[in-house]
Coordinates of C-alpha atoms and ligand atoms in Angstrom, one line a residue:
M52 CA 0.0 0.0 0.0
H53 CA 1.5 3.3 -1.1
A54 CA 0.3 6.8 -0.3
F55 CA 1.6 10.2 -1.4
V56 CA 1.7 13.9 -0.7
A57 CA 1.6 15.9 -3.9
G58 CA 2.5 19.6 -4.0
H59 CA 4.8 22.1 -5.6
P60 CA 7.2 22.7 -4.0
I61 CA 7.0 19.7 -1.7
N62 CA 10.4 19.3 -0.1
H63 CA 9.4 21.1 3.2
S64 CA 6.4 18.9 3.8
K65 CA 6.3 17.2 7.2
S66 CA 3.7 14.7 6.1
P67 CA 6.1 12.0 5.1
L68 CA 7.6 12.2 8.6
I69 CA 4.2 12.0 10.3
H70 CA 2.9 9.1 8.3
G71 CA 6.3 7.4 8.3
T72 CA 6.3 7.5 12.1
W73 CA 2.8 5.9 12.2
L74 CA 3.7 3.2 9.6
K75 CA 6.6 2.2 11.7
R76 CA 4.7 2.3 14.9
H77 CA 2.0 0.0 13.6
G78 CA 4.5 -2.3 11.8
L79 CA 2.7 -1.7 8.4
E80 CA 4.4 -2.5 5.1
G81 CA 3.1 0.6 3.3
T82 CA 4.9 3.7 2.2
Y83 CA 4.1 7.4 2.2
R84 CA 6.2 9.5 -0.1
A85 CA 6.4 13.1 -1.3
V86 CA 5.8 13.7 -5.0
D87 CA 6.6 17.0 -6.6
V88 CA 3.8 17.7 -9.1
P89 CA 3.9 21.0 -10.9
P90 CA 0.5 22.6 -11.8
E91 CA 0.7 21.6 -15.5
N92 CA 1.0 17.9 -14.5
F93 CA -1.6 17.8 -11.8
E94 CA -4.5 16.8 -14.1
A95 CA -2.5 13.9 -15.5
F96 CA -1.5 12.9 -12.0
I97 CA -5.1 12.7 -10.9
A98 CA -6.0 10.7 -14.1
S99 CA -3.3 8.2 -13.3
L100 CA -4.8 7.8 -9.8
K101 CA -8.2 7.0 -11.2
G102 CA -6.6 4.3 -13.5
L103 CA -7.1 0.7 -12.5
T104 CA -3.3 0.1 -12.3
A105 CA -2.7 3.0 -10.0
D106 CA 0.2 2.5 -7.6
Y107 CA -1.4 4.5 -4.9
V108 CA -4.3 3.8 -2.5
G109 CA -4.6 7.6 -2.0
G110 CA -2.8 10.5 -0.6
N111 CA -2.7 14.2 0.4
V112 CA -2.5 17.2 -1.8
T113 CA -1.2 20.5 -0.7
I114 CA -0.4 24.0 -2.1
P115 CA -1.2 24.7 -4.9
H116 CA -3.4 21.8 -5.7
K117 CA -6.2 21.8 -3.1
E118 CA -8.9 23.4 -5.3
K119 CA -8.0 21.4 -8.4
A120 CA -8.1 18.2 -6.4
F121 CA -11.6 19.0 -5.2
A122 CA -12.7 19.8 -8.7
L123 CA -11.2 16.7 -10.3
A124 CA -12.3 14.1 -7.7
D125 CA -15.3 11.9 -8.5
E126 CA -17.0 12.6 -5.1
A127 CA -16.6 14.8 -2.0
D128 CA -18.5 15.1 1.3
E129 CA -20.6 18.0 2.3
T130 CA -18.0 19.8 4.4
T131 CA -15.5 19.6 1.5
D132 CA -18.1 21.0 -1.0
Y133 CA -18.6 23.9 1.4
I134 CA -14.9 24.6 1.6
G135 CA -14.3 24.1 -2.1
A136 CA -10.8 22.5 -1.6
A137 CA -9.6 19.0 -0.7
N138 CA -6.4 17.8 1.0
T139 CA -7.1 14.1 1.2
L140 CA -7.9 11.6 -1.7
W141 CA -8.5 7.9 -1.7
R142 CA -10.0 5.2 -4.0
E143 CA -13.2 3.5 -2.9
D144 CA -15.5 1.4 -5.0
G145 CA -13.6 2.4 -8.1
R146 CA -14.1 6.1 -7.5
L147 CA -11.7 8.8 -6.4
K148 CA -13.1 10.4 -3.3
A149 CA -12.0 13.6 -1.7
T150 CA -12.2 15.2 1.7
N151 CA -10.8 18.2 3.6
T152 CA -9.4 17.2 7.0
D153 CA -8.2 20.7 8.0
T154 CA -11.6 21.3 9.6
Y155 CA -11.2 18.1 11.7
G156 CA -7.5 19.0 12.4
F157 CA -8.3 22.5 13.6
A158 CA -11.0 21.3 16.0
A159 CA -9.1 18.2 17.3
N160 CA -6.1 20.5 18.1
L161 CA -8.3 22.8 20.3
D162 CA -10.1 19.7 21.8
E163 CA -6.7 18.6 23.0
K164 CA -5.2 21.9 24.0
S165 CA -8.2 23.8 25.3
P166 CA -11.1 21.5 26.1
G167 CA -14.4 23.4 26.2
W168 CA -13.3 25.8 23.5
Q169 CA -16.7 25.3 21.7
S170 CA -18.4 27.3 24.5
L171 CA -16.5 30.5 23.6
E172 CA -19.4 31.5 21.4
T173 CA -17.9 34.4 19.4
A174 CA -14.9 34.1 17.2
V175 CA -12.7 36.5 15.3
V176 CA -11.0 35.0 12.2
Y177 CA -8.1 37.1 11.0
G178 CA -7.7 36.6 7.2
A179 CA -10.0 35.3 4.4
G180 CA -7.7 33.2 2.3
G181 CA -7.9 29.5 1.4
A182 CA -6.9 28.4 4.9
S183 CA -9.6 30.5 6.6
R184 CA -12.4 28.4 5.1
A185 CA -11.7 25.2 7.0
V186 CA -11.5 27.2 10.2
I187 CA -14.8 29.0 9.6
V188 CA -16.6 25.6 8.9
A189 CA -15.1 24.1 12.1
L190 CA -16.4 27.1 14.1
L191 CA -19.9 26.9 12.6
E192 CA -20.0 23.1 13.0
H193 CA -19.0 23.5 16.7
G194 CA -21.9 25.9 17.4
F195 CA -20.2 29.3 17.4
R196 CA -23.0 31.9 17.5
S197 CA -21.0 34.6 15.6
V198 CA -17.9 34.5 13.5
H199 CA -16.3 37.9 12.5
V200 CA -14.0 37.5 9.5
L201 CA -11.5 40.4 8.9
N202 CA -9.4 40.8 5.8
R203 CA -7.2 43.4 4.2
T204 CA -9.2 42.9 1.0
L205 CA -12.8 43.3 2.4
E206 CA -14.3 41.8 -0.8
K207 CA -12.8 38.3 0.0
A208 CA -14.3 38.4 3.5
R209 CA -17.6 39.3 2.0
V210 CA -17.5 36.3 -0.3
L211 CA -17.1 34.1 2.7
A212 CA -19.9 35.8 4.7
D213 CA -22.2 35.2 1.7
R214 CA -21.1 31.7 1.3
F215 CA -21.3 30.7 5.0
G216 CA -24.5 32.4 6.0
P217 CA -25.8 34.9 8.7
R218 CA -23.5 33.8 11.5
V219 CA -20.5 35.0 9.5
E220 CA -19.9 38.8 9.2
A221 CA -17.2 40.5 7.1
H222 CA -15.1 43.4 8.3
Q223 CA -12.0 45.4 7.4
L224 CA -8.9 44.9 9.5
Q225 CA -9.5 48.3 11.2
A226 CA -12.6 46.8 12.9
L227 CA -10.4 44.5 15.0
P228 CA -10.5 46.4 18.3
D229 CA -14.4 46.6 18.1
V230 CA -15.0 42.9 17.2
L231 CA -12.4 41.7 19.7
H232 CA -14.4 43.3 22.5
G233 CA -16.0 40.5 24.4
A234 CA -15.0 37.8 21.8
G235 CA -14.1 34.3 23.0
L236 CA -11.7 33.1 20.4
F237 CA -9.2 34.7 18.0
V238 CA -7.7 32.7 15.1
N239 CA -5.0 34.0 12.8
T240 CA -5.3 32.4 9.4
T241 CA -3.0 34.8 7.5
S242 CA 0.6 34.4 6.6
L243 CA 1.6 37.4 8.8
G244 CA 4.4 36.5 11.2
L245 CA 5.9 34.3 8.5
E246 CA 8.8 35.7 6.6
D247 CA 9.2 38.6 9.1
K248 CA 6.1 40.4 7.9
T249 CA 5.0 42.8 10.7
V250 CA 2.2 41.8 12.9
P251 CA 0.0 44.6 14.3
Q252 CA -0.2 45.4 18.0
I253 CA -3.3 43.8 19.3
D254 CA -5.0 44.3 22.7
F255 CA -6.3 40.8 23.4
T256 CA -7.3 41.8 26.9
R257 CA -10.5 43.3 25.3
M258 CA -11.6 39.7 24.9
R259 CA -13.9 38.0 27.4
P260 CA -12.4 36.2 30.5
G261 CA -11.3 32.7 29.6
A262 CA -10.7 33.7 25.9
L263 CA -8.3 31.8 23.7
V264 CA -5.9 32.9 21.0
T265 CA -4.7 30.4 18.3
D266 CA -2.8 30.5 15.1
I267 CA -2.8 28.0 12.2
V268 CA 0.8 29.1 11.4
Y269 CA 3.2 26.8 13.4
V270 CA 6.6 28.1 12.2
P271 CA 7.6 29.4 14.6
L272 CA 5.5 27.6 17.2
K273 CA 5.1 30.8 19.2
T274 CA 4.0 33.1 16.5
A275 CA 3.9 36.9 17.0
F276 CA 0.2 36.7 17.7
L277 CA 0.6 34.0 20.3
Q278 CA 3.5 35.9 21.9
Q279 CA 1.5 39.1 22.3
A280 CA -1.4 37.2 23.8
G281 CA 0.9 35.3 26.2
V282 CA 2.5 38.5 27.4
Q283 CA -1.0 40.0 28.0
G284 CA -2.0 36.9 30.1
V285 CA -4.5 35.5 27.5
A286 CA -4.5 31.7 26.9
T287 CA -2.9 30.4 23.7
A288 CA -2.9 27.2 21.6
D289 CA -0.2 26.8 18.9
G290 CA -1.0 25.4 15.4
L291 CA 1.3 22.4 15.2
G292 CA -1.4 20.1 16.5
M293 CA -3.7 21.0 13.5
L294 CA -1.0 19.7 11.2
L295 CA -0.7 16.5 13.2
H296 CA -4.4 15.9 13.7
Q297 CA -5.4 16.6 10.1
A298 CA -3.2 13.6 9.1
V299 CA -5.3 11.1 11.1
P300 CA -8.3 10.5 8.9
G301 CA -6.2 10.1 5.7
F302 CA -3.9 7.5 7.4
E303 CA -7.0 5.6 8.6
K304 CA -8.5 5.6 5.0
W305 CA -5.4 4.3 3.3
F306 CA -3.9 1.9 5.8
G307 CA -7.0 0.8 7.9
V308 CA -5.6 1.8 11.3
R309 CA -6.6 5.0 13.2
P310 CA -3.3 6.5 14.4
V311 CA -2.9 8.5 17.6
V312 CA -1.4 12.0 17.9
D313 CA 0.8 12.0 21.0
L314 CA 3.7 13.8 22.6
E315 CA 6.2 11.4 21.0
L316 CA 4.9 12.3 17.5
R317 CA 4.9 16.0 18.3
Q318 CA 8.5 15.8 19.6
I319 CA 9.7 13.9 16.4
V320 CA 8.2 16.7 14.2
E321 CA 9.4 19.5 16.4
T322 CA 12.9 18.0 16.3
A323 CA 12.9 17.7 12.5
M324 CA 11.8 21.3 12.2
G325 CA 14.6 22.5 14.5
M326 CA 12.2 23.6 17.2
R327 CA 13.8 21.5 20.0
Ligands
ATR112 P1 -3.9 30.6 2.4 O1 -4.5 29.7 1.4 O2 -2.7 30.1 3.1 O3 -4.9 31.2 3.3 P2 -4.0 33.0 0.8 O4 -5.2 32.5 0.2 O5 -3.0 33.6 -0.1 O6 -3.2 31.9 1.6 O7 -4.4 34.0 1.9 C1 -3.5 34.7 2.7 C2 -4.2 35.6 3.7 O8 -3.3 36.4 4.4 C3 -5.2 36.5 3.1 O9 -6.3 36.7 4.0 C4 -4.4 37.8 2.9 O10 -5.1 39.0 2.8 P3 -5.7 39.5 1.3 O11 -6.8 38.6 1.0 O12 -6.0 40.9 1.5 O13 -4.5 39.3 0.4 C5 -3.6 37.8 4.2 N1 -2.4 38.6 4.1 C6 -1.2 38.2 3.5 N2 -0.3 39.2 3.7 C7 -0.9 40.2 4.4 C8 -0.5 41.5 4.9 N3 0.7 41.9 4.7 N4 -1.4 42.2 5.6 C9 -2.6 41.7 5.8 N5 -3.1 40.5 5.4 C10 -2.3 39.8 4.7

């Protein structure tokens, strides 16, 4: 049994390490390898997966193929339809099926780090790019009453508010102090903090008591958003767990065993990333 992660570029992917650790742990014969698939070859790659002689039982797709993978698969579940992008593919009954496990990964990370997070009621989502969609769906599925989406390009936040219904409201970045007032959860979904881009000063103490600040960026583990919240005495949850947990459903589909995210796995990945 062979599985893949296809992306472009792909050499920094931590997925082979995660799945390789689980394959070893469970004594399985399978492999999980990274495949560099440039955009012009992606359609042919998917066609080969659909072929009867395909080498692979399935795999992950990552940047820049998630939307294309969703569009080219034979079937996707409702959550994935909603998001419009897939990160996990597998063959079942002669069909290529697609799902998006980022929603699961986001929620499972907070379940682990901050049990009870679902009761925080009001969320502020910073950014309206591809990655924000899985987060918004997770918040709606977990009963958030109100989700404020802020984006530099307001139009993109408006598209999400239209798509996801009345509980989701679009705002400009300048609205942050207002929407943070009394909010329960703050999620950064932008690439700010990566590549030394400046992060704005944010007063997280405006949030309600018991509030939580999280970031889907996990390099560095303590992003500039999390650092600010920590200094202000507001609880934080880093994003590495989302990466680890999103891998669970795929591994189970391809190899038939549900693997566990534990401290040992986290330490193996942190070591490989030079975080320890
Ligand atoms: P991803 O798929 O990882 O979410 P993306 O779709 O390119 O990546 O989205 C990146 C997000 O970061 C967007 O919300 C983007 O804002 P715009 O839609 O206005 O581009 C946000 N972002 C990136 N650089 C930013 C910056 N310097 N200031 C504010 N927001 C930024």
